Amino acid sequence: MPRKTDLDFFAQVWAVVRAVPPGRVTTYGAIAQYLSAARAARLVGYALRASLNAHPPVPAHRVVNRHGLLTGKFGFSPPTLMAERLQAEGVLIENDRVQNFAQKFWDPSYHLPPAVLFFQQLPC
DNA sequence: TAACTGACTCGGC
DNA sequence: AGCCGAGCCAGTT
């Protein structure tokens, strides 16, 4: 299993997050699993915290934890920005929790081509 | 170089 | 249904 690729782990995470459609959300674990690093969910969160000044921008607000909780909201300024962006896309938030999480959930492993192909077709 | 740190997850109570 | 402890891995110090 090639754990190393031509792209940094961070860059891979960002690429996947950019593929999440507006109005949908995904989880750290789902991204990690898609990247063949199912145990690296924490790293995904770590990568997202570093994504705030990434180019092109990363829609980090569409990534929540497995309970649909907005655990990363403190990475935004103000922290309410994460919930506001989601609600602007039609995702209902209550008490920092995504409502109808099961319906809004978007799984990269299901909706995206295999990671190898996905990164192959990526520009740059 | 070794130790510490997380925007997490899973399983057991 | 919600809390607690252990495992996880790349980056940073």
XYZ file of C-alpha atoms in Angstrom, chain A residues 59-104:
46
model
C -14.770 24.913 2.111
C -13.732 23.586 5.513
C -17.137 24.389 6.974
C -18.566 21.348 5.167
C -16.550 18.980 7.344
C -17.967 17.954 10.726
C -17.362 15.067 13.100
C -19.240 11.772 12.982
C -22.026 13.124 15.211
C -22.667 16.023 12.875
C -21.129 18.338 15.450
C -19.352 21.521 14.336
C -16.196 20.743 16.266
C -14.063 22.901 14.019
C -15.991 26.095 14.411
C -13.284 27.684 16.552
C -10.996 27.652 13.551
C -13.228 30.310 12.015
C -13.520 33.962 12.904
C -15.934 34.507 14.333
C -16.696 30.922 15.373
C -20.296 31.386 14.274
C -19.106 31.787 10.683
C -19.034 28.027 10.159
C -22.698 27.588 11.061
C -23.658 30.681 9.076
C -22.020 29.411 5.909
C -23.726 26.052 6.256
C -27.127 27.597 6.853
C -26.582 29.823 3.831
C -26.242 26.619 1.816
C -29.452 25.220 3.248
C -27.984 23.068 6.020
C -29.925 23.486 9.253
C -27.808 23.918 12.373
C -28.990 23.684 15.950
C -26.734 23.781 18.990
C -23.679 23.397 16.729
C -25.222 20.216 15.365
C -26.209 19.446 11.765
C -29.887 18.553 11.498
C -30.881 15.646 9.229
C -27.245 14.690 9.245
C -27.871 11.344 7.566
C -29.506 13.084 4.596
C -26.874 15.794 4.294
